[in-house]
CSV table of C-alpha atoms and ligand atoms in Angstrom, one decimal:
chain,number,residue,atom,x,y,z
A,1271,UNK,CA,-2.3,-5.3,-13.7
A,1272,UNK,CA,0.7,-5.2,-11.5
A,1273,UNK,CA,3.0,-8.3,-11.3
A,1274,UNK,CA,2.6,-11.0,-8.7
A,1275,UNK,CA,6.1,-10.8,-7.5
A,1276,UNK,CA,8.3,-8.6,-5.3
A,1277,UNK,CA,11.9,-8.0,-6.3
A,1278,UNK,CA,15.0,-7.9,-4.1
A,1279,UNK,CA,18.4,-7.3,-5.4
A,1280,UNK,CA,19.8,-10.2,-3.5
A,1281,UNK,CA,17.1,-12.8,-4.1
A,1282,UNK,CA,15.7,-11.9,-7.5
A,1283,UNK,CA,12.0,-11.9,-8.1
A,1284,UNK,CA,9.8,-14.0,-5.8
A,1285,UNK,CA,6.1,-14.8,-5.6
A,1286,UNK,CA,4.2,-12.9,-3.0
A,1287,UNK,CA,3.7,-15.9,-0.8
A,1288,UNK,CA,7.5,-16.6,-0.7
A,1289,UNK,CA,8.2,-13.0,0.2
A,1290,UNK,CA,5.6,-13.1,3.0
A,1291,UNK,CA,7.1,-16.3,4.4
A,1292,UNK,CA,10.8,-15.4,4.2
A,1293,UNK,CA,11.4,-11.6,4.5
A,1294,UNK,CA,11.8,-10.0,7.9
A,1295,UNK,CA,13.4,-12.8,9.9
A,1296,UNK,CA,16.8,-14.2,10.3
A,1297,UNK,CA,16.6,-17.5,12.3
A,1298,UNK,CA,20.3,-18.1,12.6
A,1299,UNK,CA,20.9,-14.7,14.2
A,1300,UNK,CA,18.5,-16.1,17.0
A,1301,UNK,CA,19.8,-19.6,17.8
A,1302,UNK,CA,17.8,-21.0,14.9
A,1303,UNK,CA,14.4,-20.0,16.1
A,1304,UNK,CA,12.1,-19.4,13.2
A,1305,UNK,CA,10.7,-16.2,14.5
A,1306,UNK,CA,12.7,-13.3,15.9
A,1307,UNK,CA,12.3,-12.9,19.7
A,1308,UNK,CA,10.6,-9.8,21.0
A,1309,UNK,CA,13.1,-7.1,21.9
A,1310,UNK,CA,11.5,-4.9,24.6
A,1311,UNK,CA,13.7,-2.0,25.5
A,1312,UNK,CA,14.5,1.6,25.6
A,1313,UNK,CA,18.2,1.7,26.4
A,1314,UNK,CA,20.8,0.2,24.0
A,1315,UNK,CA,24.3,-0.1,25.5
A,1316,UNK,CA,27.6,0.6,23.8
A,1317,UNK,CA,31.0,-0.8,24.8
A,1318,UNK,CA,33.0,2.3,23.7
A,1319,UNK,CA,32.5,6.0,23.3
A,1320,UNK,CA,33.5,5.6,19.6
A,1321,UNK,CA,30.7,3.0,19.1
A,1322,UNK,CA,28.1,5.3,20.8
A,1323,UNK,CA,29.1,8.3,18.8
A,1324,UNK,CA,29.3,6.3,15.6
A,1325,UNK,CA,25.8,4.9,16.1
A,1326,UNK,CA,24.4,8.4,16.4
A,1327,UNK,CA,25.6,9.3,12.9
A,1328,UNK,CA,24.3,6.4,10.9
A,1329,UNK,CA,21.1,5.6,9.1
A,1330,UNK,CA,18.7,4.1,11.6
A,1331,UNK,CA,17.3,1.8,8.9
A,1332,UNK,CA,20.5,-0.2,8.5
A,1333,UNK,CA,23.0,0.9,11.1
A,1334,UNK,CA,23.4,-0.2,14.7
A,1335,UNK,CA,20.4,0.3,17.0
A,1336,UNK,CA,20.6,3.5,19.2
A,1337,UNK,CA,17.6,3.8,21.4
A,1338,UNK,CA,14.3,1.9,21.4
A,1339,UNK,CA,12.3,4.9,20.2
A,1340,UNK,CA,14.4,5.0,17.0
A,1341,UNK,CA,13.8,1.4,16.1
A,1342,UNK,CA,14.4,-2.1,17.4
A,1343,UNK,CA,14.8,-5.5,15.6
A,1344,UNK,CA,11.1,-6.1,15.5
A,1345,UNK,CA,10.2,-2.8,13.9
A,1346,UNK,CA,13.1,-3.0,11.5
A,1347,UNK,CA,12.0,-6.5,10.3
A,1348,UNK,CA,8.4,-5.3,9.8
A,1349,UNK,CA,9.7,-2.2,7.9
A,1350,UNK,CA,11.8,-4.4,5.7
A,1351,UNK,CA,8.8,-6.5,4.8
A,1352,UNK,CA,6.6,-3.4,4.1
A,1353,UNK,CA,9.2,-1.8,1.9
A,1354,UNK,CA,9.8,-5.0,0.0
A,1355,UNK,CA,6.1,-5.5,-0.7
A,1356,UNK,CA,5.5,-2.0,-1.9
A,1357,UNK,CA,8.8,-1.7,-3.8
A,1358,UNK,CA,9.9,1.3,-1.7
A,1359,UNK,CA,13.4,2.1,-0.3
A,1360,UNK,CA,12.2,1.9,3.3
A,1361,UNK,CA,9.3,2.1,5.7
A,1362,UNK,CA,8.5,3.7,9.1
A,1363,UNK,CA,6.1,1.9,11.5
A,1364,UNK,CA,4.1,3.9,14.0
A,1365,UNK,CA,1.5,3.1,16.6
A,1366,UNK,CA,-1.7,3.3,14.5
A,1367,UNK,CA,-3.0,3.7,11.0
A,1368,UNK,CA,-4.1,7.2,11.9
A,1369,UNK,CA,-0.5,8.1,12.9
A,1370,UNK,CA,0.6,6.7,9.6
A,1371,UNK,CA,-1.7,9.3,8.0
A,1372,UNK,CA,-0.5,12.2,10.1
A,1373,UNK,CA,3.2,11.6,9.9
A,1374,UNK,CA,3.6,12.1,6.1
A,1375,UNK,CA,1.2,15.1,6.2
A,1376,UNK,CA,3.3,16.7,8.9
A,1377,UNK,CA,6.5,15.7,7.1
A,1378,UNK,CA,5.7,17.4,3.8
A,1379,UNK,CA,3.5,20.4,4.8
A,1380,UNK,CA,4.5,23.7,6.4
A,1381,UNK,CA,2.7,26.9,7.3
A,1382,UNK,CA,1.4,28.7,4.1
A,1383,UNK,CA,1.3,25.4,2.1
A,1384,UNK,CA,-1.8,24.1,0.3
A,1385,UNK,CA,-3.0,20.5,0.4
A,1386,UNK,CA,-5.4,18.7,-2.0
A,1387,UNK,CA,-7.2,16.0,-0.1
A,1388,UNK,CA,-9.6,13.5,-1.7
A,1389,UNK,CA,-13.2,14.1,-0.6
A,1390,UNK,CA,-13.5,10.3,-0.1
A,1391,UNK,CA,-11.0,10.1,2.7
A,1392,UNK,CA,-11.3,8.3,6.0
A,1393,UNK,CA,-13.1,10.6,8.5
A,1394,UNK,CA,-10.2,11.2,10.9
A,1395,UNK,CA,-7.9,12.0,8.0
A,1396,UNK,CA,-10.4,14.8,7.1
A,1397,UNK,CA,-10.3,15.9,10.7
A,1398,UNK,CA,-6.5,16.2,10.7
A,1399,UNK,CA,-6.9,18.7,7.8
A,1400,UNK,CA,-9.6,20.8,9.4
A,1401,UNK,CA,-8.0,20.8,12.9
A,1402,UNK,CA,-4.2,20.3,13.2
A,1403,UNK,CA,-3.2,21.4,9.7
A,1404,UNK,CA,-5.6,24.4,9.7
A,1405,UNK,CA,-4.1,25.5,13.0
A,1406,UNK,CA,-0.7,25.2,11.5
A,1407,UNK,CA,-1.6,27.5,8.6
A,1408,UNK,CA,-2.0,24.8,6.0
A,1409,UNK,CA,-5.0,25.3,3.7
A,1410,UNK,CA,-6.8,22.2,2.5
A,1411,UNK,CA,-9.0,21.9,-0.6
A,1412,UNK,CA,-11.1,18.7,-0.8
A,1413,UNK,CA,-11.2,17.4,-4.4
A,1414,UNK,CA,-13.5,15.1,-6.2
A,1415,UNK,CA,-11.9,11.6,-6.0
A,1416,UNK,CA,-12.8,11.1,-9.7
A,1417,UNK,CA,-10.8,14.1,-10.7
A,1418,UNK,CA,-8.1,12.2,-12.5
A,1419,UNK,CA,-5.8,14.3,-14.6
A,1420,UNK,CA,-8.1,17.3,-14.3
A,1421,UNK,CA,-6.7,17.7,-10.8
A,1422,UNK,CA,-4.1,19.9,-12.5
A,1423,UNK,CA,-6.6,22.8,-12.5
A,1424,UNK,CA,-6.7,22.7,-8.7
A,1425,UNK,CA,-3.0,22.9,-8.2
A,1426,UNK,CA,-1.7,26.2,-6.9
A,1427,UNK,CA,1.9,27.5,-6.6
A,1428,UNK,CA,1.7,26.6,-2.9
A,1429,UNK,CA,0.3,23.1,-3.4
A,1430,UNK,CA,2.8,20.8,-1.8
A,1431,UNK,CA,0.9,17.6,-1.3
A,1432,UNK,CA,-2.0,15.6,-3.0
A,1433,UNK,CA,-3.5,13.0,-0.8
A,1434,UNK,CA,-5.4,10.0,-2.3
A,1435,UNK,CA,-7.3,7.1,-0.8
A,1436,UNK,CA,-8.4,4.6,-3.3
A,1437,UNK,CA,-11.0,3.3,-3.1
A,1438,UNK,CA,-12.5,5.6,-0.4
A,1439,UNK,CA,-13.1,3.4,2.6
A,1440,UNK,CA,-16.8,4.4,3.0
A,1441,UNK,CA,-17.9,5.5,-0.5
A,1442,UNK,CA,-15.6,3.3,-2.6
A,1443,UNK,CA,-14.7,5.6,-5.5
A,1444,UNK,CA,-11.6,4.3,-7.3
A,1445,UNK,CA,-9.1,7.0,-8.2
A,1446,UNK,CA,-7.1,7.3,-11.4
A,1447,UNK,CA,-3.9,7.1,-9.5
A,1448,UNK,CA,-1.5,7.0,-12.5
A,1449,UNK,CA,-3.1,10.1,-14.0
A,1450,UNK,CA,-3.0,12.1,-10.7
A,1451,UNK,CA,0.6,10.9,-10.0
A,1452,UNK,CA,1.8,12.0,-13.5
A,1453,UNK,CA,0.4,15.5,-13.1
A,1454,UNK,CA,1.9,15.8,-9.6
A,1455,UNK,CA,5.3,14.5,-10.7
A,1456,UNK,CA,5.5,17.0,-13.5
A,1457,UNK,CA,4.7,19.8,-11.0
A,1458,UNK,CA,7.0,18.6,-8.2
A,1459,UNK,CA,4.0,17.9,-5.9
A,1460,UNK,CA,4.4,15.0,-3.3
A,1461,UNK,CA,1.7,12.3,-3.6
A,1462,UNK,CA,0.6,10.3,-0.6
A,1463,UNK,CA,-1.9,7.5,-0.8
A,1464,UNK,CA,-3.8,5.6,1.9
A,1465,UNK,CA,-3.7,2.1,0.4
A,1466,UNK,CA,-5.2,0.2,3.3
A,1467,UNK,CA,-8.1,-1.3,1.3
A,1468,UNK,CA,-6.0,-3.1,-1.3
A,1469,UNK,CA,-2.8,-3.8,0.7
A,1470,UNK,CA,0.4,-4.1,-1.5
A,1471,UNK,CA,-0.8,-7.5,-2.6
A,1472,UNK,CA,-3.6,-6.0,-4.7
A,1473,UNK,CA,-2.2,-2.5,-5.5
A,1474,UNK,CA,1.3,-1.2,-5.6
A,1475,UNK,CA,1.1,2.6,-5.8
A,1476,UNK,CA,4.8,3.3,-6.1
A,1477,UNK,CA,4.7,1.5,-9.5
A,1478,UNK,CA,2.0,4.0,-10.5
A,1479,UNK,CA,4.1,7.0,-9.6
A,1480,UNK,CA,3.1,7.6,-5.9
A,1481,UNK,CA,5.7,8.9,-3.4
A,1482,UNK,CA,4.4,7.8,-0.1
A,1483,UNK,CA,2.2,4.8,0.7
A,1484,UNK,CA,0.2,4.5,4.0
A,1485,UNK,CA,-1.1,1.3,5.5
A,1486,UNK,CA,-3.3,0.9,8.5
A,1487,UNK,CA,-1.6,-2.4,9.6
A,1488,UNK,CA,-4.4,-2.7,12.1
A,1489,UNK,CA,-6.5,-4.2,9.3
A,1490,UNK,CA,-5.5,-7.0,6.9
A,1491,UNK,CA,-1.8,-7.2,7.8
A,1492,UNK,CA,-2.5,-7.9,11.5
A,1493,UNK,CA,-5.8,-9.7,10.6
A,1494,UNK,CA,-7.1,-10.4,14.1
A,1495,UNK,CA,-8.6,-7.2,15.4
A,1496,UNK,CA,-6.2,-7.3,18.4
A,1497,UNK,CA,-3.6,-4.6,17.7
A,1498,UNK,CA,-3.3,-1.1,16.3
A,1499,UNK,CA,-0.4,-0.3,14.1
A,1500,UNK,CA,0.5,1.8,11.0
A,1501,UNK,CA,3.2,1.8,8.3
A,1502,UNK,CA,4.4,4.4,5.8
A,1503,UNK,CA,6.5,3.4,2.8
A,1504,UNK,CA,8.8,5.8,0.9
A,1505,UNK,CA,9.5,5.7,-2.8
A,1506,UNK,CA,13.1,7.1,-2.4
A,1507,UNK,CA,15.7,7.8,0.2
A,1508,UNK,CA,15.1,11.5,0.8
A,1509,UNK,CA,11.4,10.9,1.3
A,1510,UNK,CA,12.2,8.1,3.8
A,1511,UNK,CA,14.6,10.4,5.7
A,1512,UNK,CA,11.9,13.1,5.9
A,1513,UNK,CA,9.3,10.6,7.2
A,1514,UNK,CA,11.6,9.0,9.7
A,1515,UNK,CA,12.8,12.3,11.1
A,1516,UNK,CA,9.2,13.5,11.5
A,1517,UNK,CA,8.1,10.3,13.2
A,1518,UNK,CA,11.1,10.5,15.6
A,1519,UNK,CA,10.6,14.2,16.3
A,1520,UNK,CA,7.0,13.5,17.4
A,1521,UNK,CA,8.1,10.5,19.5
A,1522,UNK,CA,6.2,8.0,17.4
A,1523,UNK,CA,6.8,4.4,18.5
A,1524,UNK,CA,5.7,1.0,17.4
A,1525,UNK,CA,5.8,-1.6,20.2
A,1526,UNK,CA,7.9,-4.7,19.5
A,1527,UNK,CA,5.0,-7.0,20.6
A,1528,UNK,CA,2.7,-5.3,18.0
A,1529,UNK,CA,5.4,-5.4,15.3
A,1530,UNK,CA,5.8,-9.1,16.0
A,1531,UNK,CA,2.1,-9.7,16.0
A,1532,UNK,CA,1.7,-7.9,12.7
A,1533,UNK,CA,4.5,-9.7,11.0
A,1534,UNK,CA,3.0,-13.0,12.3
A,1535,UNK,CA,-0.3,-12.0,10.6
A,1536,UNK,CA,1.5,-11.1,7.4
A,1537,UNK,CA,2.9,-14.6,6.9
A,1538,UNK,CA,-0.7,-15.7,6.1
A,1539,UNK,CA,-1.8,-12.5,4.4
A,1540,UNK,CA,-2.0,-13.8,0.9
A,1541,UNK,CA,-4.2,-16.8,1.9
A,1542,UNK,CA,-6.5,-14.7,4.2
A,1543,UNK,CA,-6.9,-11.9,1.6
A,1544,UNK,CA,-8.0,-14.4,-1.1
A,1545,UNK,CA,-10.7,-15.7,1.3
A,1546,UNK,CA,-11.8,-12.2,2.2
A,1547,UNK,CA,-12.0,-11.4,-1.5
A,1548,UNK,CA,-14.0,-14.4,-2.6
A,1549,UNK,CA,-16.4,-14.3,0.3
A,1550,UNK,CA,-17.0,-10.5,-0.1
A,1551,UNK,CA,-17.7,-10.9,-3.8
A,1552,UNK,CA,-20.2,-13.7,-3.0
A,1553,UNK,CA,-22.0,-11.6,-0.5
A,1554,UNK,CA,-21.8,-8.4,-2.7
A,1555,UNK,CA,-23.3,-10.3,-5.7
A,1556,UNK,CA,-26.1,-11.7,-3.5
A,1557,UNK,CA,-26.8,-8.2,-2.2
A,1558,UNK,CA,-27.1,-7.0,-5.8
A,1559,UNK,CA,-30.0,-9.4,-6.2
A,1560,UNK,CA,-31.9,-8.1,-3.2
A,1561,UNK,CA,-34.9,-5.8,-3.6
A,1562,UNK,CA,-33.9,-3.9,-0.4
A,1563,UNK,CA,-30.6,-2.8,-2.0
A,1564,UNK,CA,-30.4,0.3,-4.3
A,1565,UNK,CA,-26.7,-0.1,-5.1
A,1566,UNK,CA,-23.7,-2.2,-4.1
A,1567,UNK,CA,-20.5,-0.3,-4.0
A,1568,UNK,CA,-17.8,-2.9,-4.8
A,1569,UNK,CA,-15.1,-1.9,-7.3
A,1570,UNK,CA,-14.7,-5.5,-8.5
A,1571,UNK,CA,-18.3,-5.7,-9.7
A,1572,UNK,CA,-18.9,-4.6,-13.3
A,1573,UNK,CA,-21.8,-2.4,-12.0
A,1574,UNK,CA,-19.3,-0.2,-10.1
A,1575,UNK,CA,-18.8,3.1,-12.0
A,1576,UNK,CA,-15.0,2.8,-11.6
A,1577,UNK,CA,-14.7,-0.8,-12.4
A,1578,UNK,CA,-12.6,-0.2,-15.5
A,1579,UNK,CA,-10.0,1.7,-13.6
A,1580,UNK,CA,-10.0,-0.9,-10.9
A,1581,UNK,CA,-9.5,-3.7,-13.5
A,1582,UNK,CA,-6.7,-1.8,-15.1
A,1583,UNK,CA,-4.7,-1.0,-11.9
A,1584,UNK,CA,-5.5,-3.6,-9.2
A,1585,UNK,CA,-4.6,-7.3,-8.9
A,1586,UNK,CA,-7.6,-8.0,-6.7
A,1587,UNK,CA,-10.1,-6.7,-4.2
A,1588,UNK,CA,-10.5,-7.2,-0.4
A,1589,UNK,CA,-13.3,-7.9,2.1
A,1590,UNK,CA,-14.6,-4.3,2.4
A,1591,UNK,CA,-17.4,-2.9,0.4
A,1592,UNK,CA,-20.5,-0.7,0.7
A,1593,UNK,CA,-24.1,-0.8,-0.2
A,1594,UNK,CA,-26.9,1.8,-0.3
A,1595,UNK,CA,-30.3,0.6,0.9
A,1596,UNK,CA,-33.5,1.7,-0.8
A,1597,UNK,CA,-34.8,4.8,1.1
A,1598,UNK,CA,-38.0,3.1,2.4
A,1599,UNK,CA,-35.8,0.2,3.8
A,1600,UNK,CA,-33.1,2.4,5.3
A,1601,UNK,CA,-35.5,4.3,7.6
A,1602,UNK,CA,-34.2,4.4,11.2
A,1603,UNK,CA,-36.6,1.7,12.5
A,1604,UNK,CA,-35.9,-0.7,9.7
A,1605,UNK,CA,-32.2,-0.1,9.8
A,1606,UNK,CA,-32.1,-0.6,13.6
A,1607,UNK,CA,-34.1,-3.8,13.3
A,1608,UNK,CA,-31.9,-5.1,10.5
A,1609,UNK,CA,-28.5,-4.3,12.2
A,1610,UNK,CA,-29.5,-5.4,15.6
A,1611,UNK,CA,-30.9,-8.8,14.5
A,1612,UNK,CA,-27.7,-9.8,12.7
A,1613,UNK,CA,-26.0,-12.7,14.6
A,1614,UNK,CA,-22.7,-13.1,12.7
A,1615,UNK,CA,-22.0,-9.5,11.8
A,1616,UNK,CA,-20.6,-7.4,14.7
A,1617,UNK,CA,-21.6,-3.7,14.7
A,1618,UNK,CA,-18.4,-1.7,15.1
A,1619,UNK,CA,-15.5,0.2,13.5
A,1620,UNK,CA,-12.3,-1.0,11.8
A,1621,UNK,CA,-12.0,-4.0,9.5
A,1622,UNK,CA,-9.5,-6.5,8.1
A,1623,UNK,CA,-10.0,-9.0,11.0
A,1624,UNK,CA,-11.2,-12.6,10.8
A,1625,UNK,CA,-14.7,-11.6,11.8
A,1626,UNK,CA,-17.5,-9.9,9.8
A,1627,UNK,CA,-18.6,-6.4,10.6
A,1628,UNK,CA,-21.2,-3.9,9.5
A,1629,UNK,CA,-21.5,-0.1,10.1
A,1630,UNK,CA,-24.0,2.5,8.9
A,1631,UNK,CA,-22.7,5.9,8.1
A,1632,UNK,CA,-24.0,9.2,7.0
A,1633,UNK,CA,-21.4,11.1,4.9
A,1634,UNK,CA,-23.7,13.7,3.4
A,1635,UNK,CA,-22.7,16.5,5.7
A,1636,UNK,CA,-18.9,16.0,5.4
A,1637,UNK,CA,-18.6,15.9,1.6
A,1638,UNK,CA,-17.4,19.2,0.0
A,1639,UNK,CA,-16.3,18.5,-3.6
A,1640,UNK,CA,-18.4,15.5,-4.6
A,1641,UNK,CA,-21.8,15.6,-2.9
A,1642,UNK,CA,-23.2,12.3,-1.7
A,1643,UNK,CA,-26.7,12.3,-3.3
A,1644,UNK,CA,-28.0,8.9,-2.3
A,1645,UNK,CA,-31.1,9.0,-0.1
A,1646,UNK,CA,-30.9,5.5,1.3
A,1647,UNK,CA,-28.8,4.4,4.3
A,1648,UNK,CA,-25.1,3.7,3.5
A,1649,UNK,CA,-23.8,0.5,5.0
A,1650,UNK,CA,-20.2,-0.8,5.0
A,1651,UNK,CA,-19.6,-4.5,5.2
A,1652,UNK,CA,-16.3,-6.1,6.3
A,1653,UNK,CA,-16.5,-9.7,5.2
A,1654,UNK,CA,-14.5,-12.0,7.5
A,1655,UNK,CA,-13.3,-15.6,7.2
A,1656,UNK,CA,-16.7,-17.2,8.1
A,1657,UNK,CA,-18.5,-19.4,5.6
A,1658,UNK,CA,-20.1,-16.9,3.2
A,1659,UNK,CA,-23.2,-19.1,3.1
A,1660,UNK,CA,-23.7,-18.5,6.8
A,1661,UNK,CA,-23.2,-14.8,6.3
A,1662,UNK,CA,-25.9,-14.7,3.6
A,1663,UNK,CA,-28.3,-16.7,5.8
A,1664,UNK,CA,-27.7,-14.2,8.6
A,1665,UNK,CA,-28.4,-11.2,6.2
A,1666,UNK,CA,-31.5,-13.0,4.8
A,1667,UNK,CA,-32.9,-13.4,8.3
A,1668,UNK,CA,-32.1,-9.8,9.2
A,1669,UNK,CA,-33.9,-8.4,6.1
A,1670,UNK,CA,-36.9,-10.7,6.9
A,1671,UNK,CA,-37.0,-9.4,10.5
A,1672,UNK,CA,-36.6,-5.8,9.4
A,1673,UNK,CA,-39.6,-6.2,7.0
A,1674,UNK,CA,-41.8,-7.0,9.9
A,1675,UNK,CA,-41.1,-3.6,11.5
A,1676,UNK,CA,-43.7,-1.0,10.8
B,2939,PLP,C1,-8.8,3.8,5.3
B,2939,PLP,C2,-8.3,3.9,6.7
B,2939,PLP,N1,-7.1,4.5,6.9
B,2939,PLP,C3,-6.6,4.6,8.2
B,2939,PLP,C4,-7.3,4.1,9.2
B,2939,PLP,C5,-6.7,4.3,10.6
B,2939,PLP,O1,-6.3,3.1,11.1
B,2939,PLP,P1,-6.2,2.9,12.7
B,2939,PLP,O2,-7.5,2.4,13.2
B,2939,PLP,O3,-5.1,1.8,12.8
B,2939,PLP,O4,-5.8,4.2,13.3
B,2939,PLP,C6,-8.5,3.5,9.1
B,2939,PLP,C7,-9.3,3.0,10.2
B,2939,PLP,O5,-10.4,2.5,10.1
B,2939,PLP,C8,-9.0,3.4,7.7
B,2939,PLP,O6,-10.2,2.8,7.5
């Protein structure tokens, strides 16, 4: 288990809640107002030529601001918070979680390189590999998310990056991150992980040897389903420079309003995540008792095949999990009746907001290394901040309604 603190050289070790409340703001630089005002702007003015030229040569993480695209006070404060939570040297914020996936791939891969991508990855991450990267001349091999140290056998002389997502956000395999990171570190291969499910509160990949951590800040950090934003955290300085230069070269930008909204959401992240976690566990345990359900895919349940790895490495779980319905229940007509009669669960993509969601997916065609062999429909639940008893009642009624459909 990782520790419940973040460490800053100037402040010593603090509990997560304290870090979330205090990092990324400086009231007395803003007339005492608790939150930093929103700095909208492209142009930054300099009084002298020396100042302008000097600003062009400094690190854009700590030096003077140069141009809105390269960072502004609101992005810098959010990046400070992200780096602190993950224990990295710095972060880069970009306009969506998907941009946070593409920037590190483009930063560390060139024509002729080989990429190992987990077969459990988020669909659009797979698409980047088969479209943009393929066109660039980067070859991707999808690997079994449960490979662990045996991933070594898949490494080639040209393998530059191993990409992880743990747990997979549709299929929920938990990866042996320390084992994979150890192999890659020994072979000089960069490791990148999509850590959106756990957030740094429940899993800190850099402590387990990972080089680059991705967060779709659209989800739990923002917490309200009202913005899109992504963040990438770097383990060391040269990694951060490579990420920042790539993001700038592609014109990536995180709007100050969105950075402010995200940081606002993060102040209450610990409290919200605890509620998502406990409610999701209540609903997941209830689903396990239902005859309509073949399997619940929640890493924190002892029935999950990777529960031991999850218990070893994670501090907690979140509000997202899956379940496979029994084949006769998951037929199209039953599924349609079940999903459309839910009153409290919205049907739609994304997750991490205050409201509960459900989506049905079919991942059988996309899997390459670890075939998906379940016959029944695959559902993914995002459990929001509602009363879990109401959610269970809603699901009970929907199962009852679906059972009436011939
Ligand atoms: C695991 C994971 N990573 C990244 C993303 C992309 O985030 P965004 O929707 O902000 O582009 C998502 C979106 O659902 C996701 O589920």
